[in-house]
mmCIF file of C-alpha atoms and ligand atoms in Angstrom:
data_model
loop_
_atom_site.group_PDB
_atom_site.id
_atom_site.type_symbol
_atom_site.label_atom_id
_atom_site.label_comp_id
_atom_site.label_asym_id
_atom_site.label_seq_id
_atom_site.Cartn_x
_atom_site.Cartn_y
_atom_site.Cartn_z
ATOM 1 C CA UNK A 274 -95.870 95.932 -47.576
ATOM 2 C CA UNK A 275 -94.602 92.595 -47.979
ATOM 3 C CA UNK A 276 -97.080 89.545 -49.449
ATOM 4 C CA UNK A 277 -97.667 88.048 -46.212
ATOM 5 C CA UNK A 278 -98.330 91.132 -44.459
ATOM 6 C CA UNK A 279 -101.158 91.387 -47.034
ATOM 7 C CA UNK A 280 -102.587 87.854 -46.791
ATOM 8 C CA UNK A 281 -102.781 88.780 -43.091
ATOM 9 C CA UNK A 282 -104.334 91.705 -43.717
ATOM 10 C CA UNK A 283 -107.223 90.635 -45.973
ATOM 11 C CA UNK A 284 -107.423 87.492 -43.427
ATOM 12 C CA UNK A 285 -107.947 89.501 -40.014
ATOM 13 C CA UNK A 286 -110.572 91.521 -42.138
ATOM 14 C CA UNK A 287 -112.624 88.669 -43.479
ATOM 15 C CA UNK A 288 -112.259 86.652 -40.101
ATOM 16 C CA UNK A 289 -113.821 89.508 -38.216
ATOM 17 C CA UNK A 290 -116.941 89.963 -40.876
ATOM 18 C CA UNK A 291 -117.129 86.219 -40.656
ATOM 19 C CA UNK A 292 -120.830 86.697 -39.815
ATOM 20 C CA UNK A 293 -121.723 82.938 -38.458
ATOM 21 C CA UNK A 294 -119.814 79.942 -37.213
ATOM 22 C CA UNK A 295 -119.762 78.286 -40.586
ATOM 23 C CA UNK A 296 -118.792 81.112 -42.584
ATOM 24 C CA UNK A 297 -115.727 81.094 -40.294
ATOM 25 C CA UNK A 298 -115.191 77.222 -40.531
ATOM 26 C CA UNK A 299 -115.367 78.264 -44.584
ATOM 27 C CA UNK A 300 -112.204 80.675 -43.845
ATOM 28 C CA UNK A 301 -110.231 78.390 -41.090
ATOM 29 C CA UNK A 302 -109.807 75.695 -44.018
ATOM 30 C CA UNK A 303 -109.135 78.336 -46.889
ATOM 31 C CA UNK A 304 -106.224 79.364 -44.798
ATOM 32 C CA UNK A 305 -105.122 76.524 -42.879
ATOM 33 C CA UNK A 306 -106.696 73.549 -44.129
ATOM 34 C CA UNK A 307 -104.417 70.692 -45.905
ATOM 35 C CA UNK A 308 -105.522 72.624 -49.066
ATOM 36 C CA UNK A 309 -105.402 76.241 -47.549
ATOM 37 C CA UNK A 310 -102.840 78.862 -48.629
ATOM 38 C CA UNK A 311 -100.993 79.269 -45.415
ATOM 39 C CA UNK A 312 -100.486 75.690 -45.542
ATOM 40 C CA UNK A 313 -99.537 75.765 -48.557
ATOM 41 C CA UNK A 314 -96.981 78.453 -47.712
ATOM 42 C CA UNK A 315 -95.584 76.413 -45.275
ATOM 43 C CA UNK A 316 -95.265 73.533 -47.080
ATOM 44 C CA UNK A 317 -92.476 75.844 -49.348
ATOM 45 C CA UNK A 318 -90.464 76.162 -46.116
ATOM 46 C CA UNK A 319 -89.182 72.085 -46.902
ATOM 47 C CA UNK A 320 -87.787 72.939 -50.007
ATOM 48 C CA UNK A 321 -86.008 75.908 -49.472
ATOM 49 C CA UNK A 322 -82.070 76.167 -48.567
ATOM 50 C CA UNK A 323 -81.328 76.144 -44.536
ATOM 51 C CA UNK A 324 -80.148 79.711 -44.845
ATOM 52 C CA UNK A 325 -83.536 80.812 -47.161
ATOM 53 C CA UNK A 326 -85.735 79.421 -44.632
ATOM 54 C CA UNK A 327 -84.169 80.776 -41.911
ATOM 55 C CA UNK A 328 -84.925 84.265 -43.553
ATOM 56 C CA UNK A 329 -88.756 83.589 -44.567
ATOM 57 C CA UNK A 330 -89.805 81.191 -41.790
ATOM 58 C CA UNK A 331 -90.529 83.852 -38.814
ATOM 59 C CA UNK A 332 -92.868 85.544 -41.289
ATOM 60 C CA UNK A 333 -95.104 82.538 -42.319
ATOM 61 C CA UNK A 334 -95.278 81.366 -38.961
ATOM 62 C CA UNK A 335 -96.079 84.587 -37.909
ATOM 63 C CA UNK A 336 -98.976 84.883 -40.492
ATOM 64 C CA UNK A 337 -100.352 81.622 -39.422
ATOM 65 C CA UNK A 338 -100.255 82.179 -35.505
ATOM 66 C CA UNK A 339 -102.302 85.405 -36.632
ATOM 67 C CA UNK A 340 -104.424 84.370 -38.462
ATOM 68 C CA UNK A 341 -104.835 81.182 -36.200
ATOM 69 C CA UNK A 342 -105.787 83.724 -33.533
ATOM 70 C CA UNK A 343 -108.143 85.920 -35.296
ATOM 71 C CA UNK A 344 -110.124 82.562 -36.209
ATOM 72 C CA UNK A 345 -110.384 81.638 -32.070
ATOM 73 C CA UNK A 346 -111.205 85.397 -30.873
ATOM 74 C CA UNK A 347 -113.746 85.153 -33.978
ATOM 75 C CA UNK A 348 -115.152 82.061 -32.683
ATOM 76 C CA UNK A 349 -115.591 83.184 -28.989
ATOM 77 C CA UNK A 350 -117.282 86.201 -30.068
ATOM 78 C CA UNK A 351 -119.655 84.047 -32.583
ATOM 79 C CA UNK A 352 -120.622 81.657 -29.606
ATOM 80 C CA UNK A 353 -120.925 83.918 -26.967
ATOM 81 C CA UNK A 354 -123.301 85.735 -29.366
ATOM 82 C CA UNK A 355 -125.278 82.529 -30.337
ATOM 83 C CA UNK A 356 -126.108 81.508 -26.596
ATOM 84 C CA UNK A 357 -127.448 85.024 -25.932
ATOM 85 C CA UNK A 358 -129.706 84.672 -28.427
ATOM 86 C CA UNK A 359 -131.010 81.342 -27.224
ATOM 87 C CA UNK A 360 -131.211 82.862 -23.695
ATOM 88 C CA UNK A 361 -133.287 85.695 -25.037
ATOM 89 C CA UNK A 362 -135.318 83.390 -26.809
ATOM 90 C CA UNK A 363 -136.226 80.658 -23.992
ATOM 91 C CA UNK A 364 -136.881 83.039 -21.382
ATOM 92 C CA UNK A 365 -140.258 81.919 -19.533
ATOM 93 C CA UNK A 366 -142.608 85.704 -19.310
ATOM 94 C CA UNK A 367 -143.558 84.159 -16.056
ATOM 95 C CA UNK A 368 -145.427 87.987 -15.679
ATOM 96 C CA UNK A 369 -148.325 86.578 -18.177
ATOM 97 C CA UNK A 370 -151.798 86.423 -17.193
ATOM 98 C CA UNK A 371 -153.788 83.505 -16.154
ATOM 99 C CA UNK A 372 -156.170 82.277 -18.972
ATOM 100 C CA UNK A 373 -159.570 83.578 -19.310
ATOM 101 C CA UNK A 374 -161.558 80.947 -18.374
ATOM 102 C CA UNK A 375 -160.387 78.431 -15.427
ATOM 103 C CA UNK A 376 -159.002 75.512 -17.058
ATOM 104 C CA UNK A 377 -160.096 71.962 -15.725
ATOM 105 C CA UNK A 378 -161.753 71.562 -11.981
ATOM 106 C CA UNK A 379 -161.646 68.962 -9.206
ATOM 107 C CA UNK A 380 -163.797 66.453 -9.337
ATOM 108 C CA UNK A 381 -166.297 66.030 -6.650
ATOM 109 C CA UNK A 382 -165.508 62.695 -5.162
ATOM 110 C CA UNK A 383 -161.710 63.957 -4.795
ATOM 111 C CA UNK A 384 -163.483 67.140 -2.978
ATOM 112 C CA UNK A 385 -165.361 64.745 -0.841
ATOM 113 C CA UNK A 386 -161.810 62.789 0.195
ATOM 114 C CA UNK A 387 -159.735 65.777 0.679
ATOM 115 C CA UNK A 388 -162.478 67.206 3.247
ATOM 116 C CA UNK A 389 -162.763 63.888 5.102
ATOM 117 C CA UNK A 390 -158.737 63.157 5.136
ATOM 118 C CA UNK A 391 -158.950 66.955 6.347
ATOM 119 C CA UNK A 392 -161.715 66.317 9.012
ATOM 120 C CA UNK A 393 -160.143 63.225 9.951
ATOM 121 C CA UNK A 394 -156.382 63.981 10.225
ATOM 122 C CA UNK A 395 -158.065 66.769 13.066
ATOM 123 C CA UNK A 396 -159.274 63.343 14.859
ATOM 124 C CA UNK A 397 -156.123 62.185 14.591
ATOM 125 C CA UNK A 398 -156.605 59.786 11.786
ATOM 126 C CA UNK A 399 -153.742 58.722 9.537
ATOM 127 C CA UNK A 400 -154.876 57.216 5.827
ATOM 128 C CA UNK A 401 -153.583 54.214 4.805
ATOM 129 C CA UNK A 402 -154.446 52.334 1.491
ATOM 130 C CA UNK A 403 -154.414 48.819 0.025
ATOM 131 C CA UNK A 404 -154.431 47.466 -3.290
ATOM 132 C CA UNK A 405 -157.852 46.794 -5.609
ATOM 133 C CA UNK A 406 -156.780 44.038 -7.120
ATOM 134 C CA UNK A 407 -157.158 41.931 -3.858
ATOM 135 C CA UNK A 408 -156.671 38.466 -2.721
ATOM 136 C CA UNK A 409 -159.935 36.493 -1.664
ATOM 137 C CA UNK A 410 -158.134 36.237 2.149
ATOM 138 C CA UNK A 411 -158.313 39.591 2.462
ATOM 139 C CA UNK A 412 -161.419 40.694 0.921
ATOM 140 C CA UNK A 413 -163.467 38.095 2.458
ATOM 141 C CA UNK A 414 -161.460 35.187 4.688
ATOM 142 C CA UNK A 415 -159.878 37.207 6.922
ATOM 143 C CA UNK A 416 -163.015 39.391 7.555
ATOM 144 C CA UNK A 417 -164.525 36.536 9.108
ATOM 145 C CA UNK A 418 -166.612 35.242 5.716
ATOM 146 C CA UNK A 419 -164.668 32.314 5.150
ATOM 147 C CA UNK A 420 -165.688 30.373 1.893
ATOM 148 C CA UNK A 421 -169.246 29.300 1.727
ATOM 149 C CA UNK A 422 -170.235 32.526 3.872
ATOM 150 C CA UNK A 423 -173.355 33.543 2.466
ATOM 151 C CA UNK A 424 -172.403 36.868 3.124
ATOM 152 C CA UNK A 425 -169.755 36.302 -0.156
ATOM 153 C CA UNK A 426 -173.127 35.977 -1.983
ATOM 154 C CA UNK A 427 -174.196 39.438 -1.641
ATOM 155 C CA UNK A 428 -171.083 41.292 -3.097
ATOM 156 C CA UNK A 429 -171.244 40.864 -6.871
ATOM 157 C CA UNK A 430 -167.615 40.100 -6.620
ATOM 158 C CA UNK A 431 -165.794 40.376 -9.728
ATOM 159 C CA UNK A 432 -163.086 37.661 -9.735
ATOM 160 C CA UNK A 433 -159.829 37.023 -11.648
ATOM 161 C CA UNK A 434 -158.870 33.616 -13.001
ATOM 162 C CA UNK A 435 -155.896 33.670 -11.204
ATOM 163 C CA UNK A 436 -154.891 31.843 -7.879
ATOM 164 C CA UNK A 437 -154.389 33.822 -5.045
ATOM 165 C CA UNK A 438 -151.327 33.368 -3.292
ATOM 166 C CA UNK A 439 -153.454 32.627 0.084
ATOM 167 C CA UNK A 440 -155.820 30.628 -1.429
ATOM 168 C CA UNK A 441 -159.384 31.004 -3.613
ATOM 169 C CA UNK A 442 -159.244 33.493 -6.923
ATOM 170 C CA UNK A 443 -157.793 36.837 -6.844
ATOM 171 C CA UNK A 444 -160.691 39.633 -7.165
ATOM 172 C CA UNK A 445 -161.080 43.195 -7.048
ATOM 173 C CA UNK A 446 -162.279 44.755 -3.673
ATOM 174 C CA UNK A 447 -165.348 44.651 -3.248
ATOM 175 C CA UNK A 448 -165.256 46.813 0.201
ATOM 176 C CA UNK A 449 -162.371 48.735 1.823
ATOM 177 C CA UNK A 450 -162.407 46.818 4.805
ATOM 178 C CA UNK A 451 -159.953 44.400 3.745
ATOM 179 C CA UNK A 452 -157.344 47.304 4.191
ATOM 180 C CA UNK A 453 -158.210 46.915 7.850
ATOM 181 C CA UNK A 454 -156.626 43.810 7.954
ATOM 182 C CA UNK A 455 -153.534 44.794 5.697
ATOM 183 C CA UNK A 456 -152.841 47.399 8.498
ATOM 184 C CA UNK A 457 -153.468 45.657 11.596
ATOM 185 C CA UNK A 458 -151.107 43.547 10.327
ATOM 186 C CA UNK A 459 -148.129 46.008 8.651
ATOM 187 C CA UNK A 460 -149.070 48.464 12.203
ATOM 188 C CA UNK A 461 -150.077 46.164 15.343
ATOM 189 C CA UNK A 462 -152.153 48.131 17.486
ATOM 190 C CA UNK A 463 -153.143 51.007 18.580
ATOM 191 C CA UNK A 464 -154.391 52.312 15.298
ATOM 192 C CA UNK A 465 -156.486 55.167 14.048
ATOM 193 C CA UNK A 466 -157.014 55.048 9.990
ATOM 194 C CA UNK A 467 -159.382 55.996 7.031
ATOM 195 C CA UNK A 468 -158.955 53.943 4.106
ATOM 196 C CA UNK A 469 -160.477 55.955 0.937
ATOM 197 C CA UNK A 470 -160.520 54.409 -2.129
ATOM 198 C CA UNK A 471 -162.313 52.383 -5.381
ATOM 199 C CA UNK A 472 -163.873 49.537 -4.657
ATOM 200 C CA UNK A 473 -166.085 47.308 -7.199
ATOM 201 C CA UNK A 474 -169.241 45.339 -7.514
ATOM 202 C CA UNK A 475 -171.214 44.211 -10.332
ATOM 203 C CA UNK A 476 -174.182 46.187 -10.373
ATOM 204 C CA UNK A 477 -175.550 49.098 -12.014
ATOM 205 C CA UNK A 478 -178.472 51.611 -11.969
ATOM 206 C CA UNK A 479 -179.150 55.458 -10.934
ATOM 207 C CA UNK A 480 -177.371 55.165 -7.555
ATOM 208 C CA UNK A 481 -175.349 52.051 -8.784
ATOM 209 C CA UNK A 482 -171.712 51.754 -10.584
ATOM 210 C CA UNK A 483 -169.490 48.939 -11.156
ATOM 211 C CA UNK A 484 -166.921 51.046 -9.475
ATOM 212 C CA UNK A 485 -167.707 53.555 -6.775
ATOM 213 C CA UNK A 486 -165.447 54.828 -3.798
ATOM 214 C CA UNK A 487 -165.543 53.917 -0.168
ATOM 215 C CA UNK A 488 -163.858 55.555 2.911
ATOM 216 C CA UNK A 489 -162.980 52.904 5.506
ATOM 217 C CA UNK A 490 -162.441 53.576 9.311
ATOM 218 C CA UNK A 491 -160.836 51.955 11.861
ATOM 219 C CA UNK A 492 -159.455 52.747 15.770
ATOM 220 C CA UNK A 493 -158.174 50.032 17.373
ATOM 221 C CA UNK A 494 -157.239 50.807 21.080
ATOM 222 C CA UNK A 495 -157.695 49.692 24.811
ATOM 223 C CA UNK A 496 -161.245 49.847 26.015
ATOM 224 C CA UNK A 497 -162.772 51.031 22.898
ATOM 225 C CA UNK A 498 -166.479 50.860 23.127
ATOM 226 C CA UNK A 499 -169.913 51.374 20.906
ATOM 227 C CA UNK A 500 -170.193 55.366 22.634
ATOM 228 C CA UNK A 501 -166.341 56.103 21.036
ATOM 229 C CA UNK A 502 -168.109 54.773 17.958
ATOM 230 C CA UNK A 503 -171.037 56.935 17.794
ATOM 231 C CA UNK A 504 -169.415 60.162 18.799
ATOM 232 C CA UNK A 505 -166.951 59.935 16.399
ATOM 233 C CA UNK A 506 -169.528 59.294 13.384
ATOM 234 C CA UNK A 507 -171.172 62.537 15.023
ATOM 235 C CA UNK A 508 -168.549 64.645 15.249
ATOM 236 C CA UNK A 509 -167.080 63.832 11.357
ATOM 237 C CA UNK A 510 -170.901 64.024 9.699
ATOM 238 C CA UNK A 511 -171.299 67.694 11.458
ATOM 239 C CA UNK A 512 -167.751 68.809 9.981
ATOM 240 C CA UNK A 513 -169.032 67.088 6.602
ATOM 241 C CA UNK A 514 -172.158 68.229 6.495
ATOM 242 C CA UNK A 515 -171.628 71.952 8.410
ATOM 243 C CA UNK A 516 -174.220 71.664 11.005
ATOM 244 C CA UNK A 517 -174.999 70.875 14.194
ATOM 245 C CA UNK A 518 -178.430 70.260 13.269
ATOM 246 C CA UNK A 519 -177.452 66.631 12.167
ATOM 247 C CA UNK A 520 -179.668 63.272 13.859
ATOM 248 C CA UNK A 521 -178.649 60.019 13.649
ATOM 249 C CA UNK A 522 -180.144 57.087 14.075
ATOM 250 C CA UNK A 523 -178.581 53.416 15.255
ATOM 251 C CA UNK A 524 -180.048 50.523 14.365
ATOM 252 C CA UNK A 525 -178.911 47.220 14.780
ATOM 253 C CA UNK A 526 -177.591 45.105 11.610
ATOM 254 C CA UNK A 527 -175.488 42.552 10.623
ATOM 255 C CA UNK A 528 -172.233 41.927 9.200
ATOM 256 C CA UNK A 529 -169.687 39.474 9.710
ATOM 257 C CA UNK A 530 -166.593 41.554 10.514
ATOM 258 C CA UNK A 531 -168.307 43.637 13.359
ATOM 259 C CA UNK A 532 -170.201 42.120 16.606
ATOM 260 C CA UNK A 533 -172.571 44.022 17.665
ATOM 261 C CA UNK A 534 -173.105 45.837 14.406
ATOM 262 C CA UNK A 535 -174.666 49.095 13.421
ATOM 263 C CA UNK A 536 -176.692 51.028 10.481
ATOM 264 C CA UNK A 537 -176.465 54.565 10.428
ATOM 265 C CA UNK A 538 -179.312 56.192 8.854
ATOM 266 C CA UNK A 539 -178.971 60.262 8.979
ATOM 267 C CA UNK A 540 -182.764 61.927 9.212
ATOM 268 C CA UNK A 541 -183.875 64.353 6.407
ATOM 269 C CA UNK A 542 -186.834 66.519 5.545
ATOM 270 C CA UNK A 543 -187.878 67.109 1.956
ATOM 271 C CA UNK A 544 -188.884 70.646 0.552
ATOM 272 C CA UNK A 545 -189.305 71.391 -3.071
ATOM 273 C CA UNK A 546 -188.588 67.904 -3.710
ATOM 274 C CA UNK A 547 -185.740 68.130 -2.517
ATOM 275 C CA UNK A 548 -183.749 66.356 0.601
ATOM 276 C CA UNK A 549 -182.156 68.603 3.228
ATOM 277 C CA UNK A 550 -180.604 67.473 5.799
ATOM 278 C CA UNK A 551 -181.276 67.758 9.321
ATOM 279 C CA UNK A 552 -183.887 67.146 12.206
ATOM 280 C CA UNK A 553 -185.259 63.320 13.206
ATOM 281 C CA UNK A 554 -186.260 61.327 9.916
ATOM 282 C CA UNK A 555 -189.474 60.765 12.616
ATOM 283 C CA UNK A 556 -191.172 63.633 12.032
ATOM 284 C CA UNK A 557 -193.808 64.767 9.753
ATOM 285 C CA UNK A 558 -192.295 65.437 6.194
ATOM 286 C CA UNK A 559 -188.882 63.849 7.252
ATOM 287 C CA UNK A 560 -187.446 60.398 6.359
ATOM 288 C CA UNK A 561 -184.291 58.647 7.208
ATOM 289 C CA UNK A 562 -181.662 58.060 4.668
ATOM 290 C CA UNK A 563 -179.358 55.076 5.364
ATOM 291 C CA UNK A 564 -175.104 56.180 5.525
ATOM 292 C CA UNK A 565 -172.901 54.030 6.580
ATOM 293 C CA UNK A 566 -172.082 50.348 8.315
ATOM 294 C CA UNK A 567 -170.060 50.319 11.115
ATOM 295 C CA UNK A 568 -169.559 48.204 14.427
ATOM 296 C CA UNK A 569 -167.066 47.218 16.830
ATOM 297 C CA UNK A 570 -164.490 44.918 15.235
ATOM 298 C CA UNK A 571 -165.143 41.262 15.571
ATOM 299 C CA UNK A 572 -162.947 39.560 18.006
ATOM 300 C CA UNK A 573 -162.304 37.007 15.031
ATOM 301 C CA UNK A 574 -161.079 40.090 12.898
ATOM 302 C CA UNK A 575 -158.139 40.826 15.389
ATOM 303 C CA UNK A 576 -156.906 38.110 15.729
ATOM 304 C CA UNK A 577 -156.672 36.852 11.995
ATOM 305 C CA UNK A 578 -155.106 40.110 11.694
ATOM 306 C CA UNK A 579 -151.860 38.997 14.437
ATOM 307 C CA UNK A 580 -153.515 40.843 17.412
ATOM 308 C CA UNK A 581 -154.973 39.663 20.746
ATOM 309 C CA UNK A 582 -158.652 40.122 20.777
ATOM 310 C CA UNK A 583 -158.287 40.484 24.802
ATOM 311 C CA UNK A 584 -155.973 43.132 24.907
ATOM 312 C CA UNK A 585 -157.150 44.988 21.690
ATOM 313 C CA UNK A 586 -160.603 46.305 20.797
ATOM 314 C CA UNK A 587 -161.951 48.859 18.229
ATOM 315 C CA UNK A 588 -164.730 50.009 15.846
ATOM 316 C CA UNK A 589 -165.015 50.594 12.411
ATOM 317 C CA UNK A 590 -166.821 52.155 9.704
ATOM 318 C CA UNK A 591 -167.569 52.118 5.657
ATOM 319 C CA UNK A 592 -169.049 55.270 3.745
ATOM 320 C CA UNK A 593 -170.273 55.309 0.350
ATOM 321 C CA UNK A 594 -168.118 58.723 -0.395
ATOM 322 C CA UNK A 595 -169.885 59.011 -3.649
ATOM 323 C CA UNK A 596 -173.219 59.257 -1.492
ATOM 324 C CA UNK A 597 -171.693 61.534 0.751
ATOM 325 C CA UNK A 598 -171.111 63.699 -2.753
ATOM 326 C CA UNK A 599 -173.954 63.249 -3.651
ATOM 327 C CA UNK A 600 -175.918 64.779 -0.538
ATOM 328 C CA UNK A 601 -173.528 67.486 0.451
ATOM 329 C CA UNK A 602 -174.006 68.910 -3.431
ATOM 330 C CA UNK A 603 -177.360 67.978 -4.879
ATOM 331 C CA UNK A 604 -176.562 65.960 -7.435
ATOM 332 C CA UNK A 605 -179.378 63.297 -8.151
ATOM 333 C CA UNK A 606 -177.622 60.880 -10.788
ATOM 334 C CA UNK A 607 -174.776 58.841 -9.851
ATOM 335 C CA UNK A 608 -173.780 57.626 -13.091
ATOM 336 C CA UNK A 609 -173.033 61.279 -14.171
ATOM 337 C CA UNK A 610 -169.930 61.165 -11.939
ATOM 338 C CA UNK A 611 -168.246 58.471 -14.512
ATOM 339 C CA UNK A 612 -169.465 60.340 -17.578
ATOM 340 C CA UNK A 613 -166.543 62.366 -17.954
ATOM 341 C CA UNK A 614 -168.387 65.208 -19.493
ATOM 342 C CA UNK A 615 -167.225 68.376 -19.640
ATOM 343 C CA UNK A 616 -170.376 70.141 -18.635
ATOM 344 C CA UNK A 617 -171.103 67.868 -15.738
ATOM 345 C CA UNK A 618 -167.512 68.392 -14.521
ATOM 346 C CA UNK A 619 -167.900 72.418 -15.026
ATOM 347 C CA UNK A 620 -171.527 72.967 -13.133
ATOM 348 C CA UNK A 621 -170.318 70.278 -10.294
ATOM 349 C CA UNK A 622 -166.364 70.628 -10.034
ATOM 350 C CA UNK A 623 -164.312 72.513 -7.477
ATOM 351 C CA UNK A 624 -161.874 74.952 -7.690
ATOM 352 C CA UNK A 625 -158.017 73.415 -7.651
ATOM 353 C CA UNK A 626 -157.305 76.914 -5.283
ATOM 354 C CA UNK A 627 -160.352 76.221 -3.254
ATOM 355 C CA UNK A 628 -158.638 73.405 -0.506
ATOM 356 C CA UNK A 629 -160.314 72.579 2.446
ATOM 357 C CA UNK A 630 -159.303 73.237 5.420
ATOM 358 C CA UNK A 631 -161.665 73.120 8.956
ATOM 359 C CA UNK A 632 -160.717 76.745 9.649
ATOM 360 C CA UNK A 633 -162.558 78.153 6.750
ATOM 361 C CA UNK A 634 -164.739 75.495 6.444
ATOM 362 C CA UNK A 635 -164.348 71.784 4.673
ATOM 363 C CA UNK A 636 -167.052 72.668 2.083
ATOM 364 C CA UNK A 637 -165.685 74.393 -0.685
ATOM 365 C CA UNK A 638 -167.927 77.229 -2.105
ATOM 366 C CA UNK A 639 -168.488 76.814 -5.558
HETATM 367 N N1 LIG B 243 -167.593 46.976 4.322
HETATM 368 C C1 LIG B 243 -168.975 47.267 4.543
HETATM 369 C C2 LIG B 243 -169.652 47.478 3.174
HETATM 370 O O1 LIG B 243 -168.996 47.599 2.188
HETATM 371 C C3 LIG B 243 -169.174 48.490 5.386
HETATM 372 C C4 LIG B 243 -168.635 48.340 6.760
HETATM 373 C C5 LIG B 243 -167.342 48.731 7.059
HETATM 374 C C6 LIG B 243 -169.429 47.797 7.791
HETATM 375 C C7 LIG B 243 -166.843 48.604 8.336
HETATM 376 C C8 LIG B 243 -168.930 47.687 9.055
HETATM 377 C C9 LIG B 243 -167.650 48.073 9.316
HETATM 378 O O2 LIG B 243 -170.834 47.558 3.071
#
């Protein structure tokens, strides 16, 4: 056996027990580095005579193109091997069990909007939304309390420093009515819409947060009246509440974005200290619990918000959704819902699987 045939011998046997990538990048520049000893070999070829090299030549090349080959098959096989291993390793069990205890829970106000977006949608309400940083125009101007409304006086507005681009200080919603106006003006007319969302006031006690949520209504349509109003309110606290046994009571009130307006107070009766729902707050043992405002949209409403107060009418609505929480699931302090405790969120939280939906019922069991 001749010396290459050796050298290529001892090569193709090392290459192929070349156990990693780098162990074979070791042997690719012992051979054929600038320093390696096929190089080497071939750098003997330049000194030899024409008719010497022609003799030798074939054989060194040959050794090289071998051994250049065993170093490529070798590195194929090393690679291919390497990404298997990774595969094997980052393979998701997607077969493994959930954990033992459920992990997190929905919180009860998001309950609350996800049943009334799901009673609502039924009605044929879309929701729309508006921003709570708001500008003064909206909030207030446009609702028909134009500066110097005493009506300003009663919101506990908090206010930015800033300008607002359509005049007086930039604030943040104190009510989601202003989102009435946003739409009327993105949509025109007709329009059925909940707006559900934070709004803020500066005030603070059991049933009082700087920041609580409010669910805004509005249709605006062609001969809208006060009964569309009160069968709607009807037909949504029923779904809400899960019974028919559910009387309301009108009264007259006052604000300056509705004319006439209207209080909704919902009648209760009180056992083991406890409110429950149902029959006329006139009877013996009963009260009435005041809801929500609503009336039929001031004529001065539509048309600050680009529509013609002859052709259009509507009605609209603001819930406390917190309160709606509140007396749907028994809990007594409002405060607790902005705690962020654990335990709080455990005894009153929802199930993420649990969604409502009107055919099994909006009120998640839990
Ligand atoms: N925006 C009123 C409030 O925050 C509620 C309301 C909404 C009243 C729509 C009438 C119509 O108290």
């Amino acid at each position: 056996m001749s010396d290459h045939d050796q050298t290529g011998q001892e090569a193709q046997s090392r290459i192929s027990a070349a156990e990693d990538l780098s162990a074979l990048e070791a042997l690719r520049v012992e051979y054929l580095g600038k320093q390696g000893s096929i190089s080497g070999l071939l750098k003997t070829l330049g000194k030899m005579t024409p008719e010497e090299r022609q003799e030798k030549a074939p054989a060194i090349q040959a050794l090289r193109q071998s051994v250049t080959d065993a170093i490529t098959a070798r590195k194929a096989e090393l690679e291919a091997a390497e990404l298997e291993a990774r595969l094997a390793t980052e393979t998701l069990d997607l077969t493994l069990p959930a954990p033992q205890a459920p992990q997190g829970s929905v919180h009860p106000v998001s309950q609350v909007m996800d049943e009334l977006a799901e009673i609502f949608a039924d009605l044929g309400f879309a929701v729309a939304t508006g921003p709570e940083i708001e500008d003064d125009w909206y909030n207030f101007t446009a609702l028909n309390m134009p500066e110097s409304h005493p009506a300003r006086a009663m919101h506990d507005t908090f206010y930015f420093p800033d300008t607002a681009p359509k005049g007086g200080k930039m604030l943040l919603r104190t009510h989601t009515s202003p989102v009435q106006v946003r739409t009327m003006l993105a949509e025109g007319a007709p329009l059925r819409i909940i707006a559900p969302g934070r709004v803020y006031r500066s005030d603070s006690d059991a049933t009082h947060t700087p920041m609580f949520h409010q669910i805004e209504g509005l249709v605006i349509d062609k001969g809208i009246h006060l009964g569309h109003l009160k069968w709607t309110l009807e037909t949504f606290l029923k779904a809400f509440f899960e019974t028919e046994d559910i009387v309301l009571r009108l009264r007259p009130s006052y604000f300056p974005f509705t004319e006439p307006s209207v209080e909704v107070d919902v009648g209760f009766a009180i056992e083991n200290g406890k409110r429950i729902l149902g029959g006329s707050g006139d009877e013996a043992g009963h009260g009435w619990m005041e809801l929500l405002g609503s009336g039929m949209v001031n004529r001065r409403v539509i048309e600050m918000s680009g529509l013609d107060p002859d052709e259009w009418q509507g009605f609209a609505f603001g819930v406390g959704v917190d309160r709606l929480a509140m007396l749907k699931y028994g809990m007594d302090d409002l405060r607790a819902f902005f705690d962020g405790d654990t335990r709080w969120l455990n005894h009153y939280g929802f199930s993420p699987f649990d969604q409502p939906t009107l055919s099994a019922g909006v009120g998640a069991r839990s």
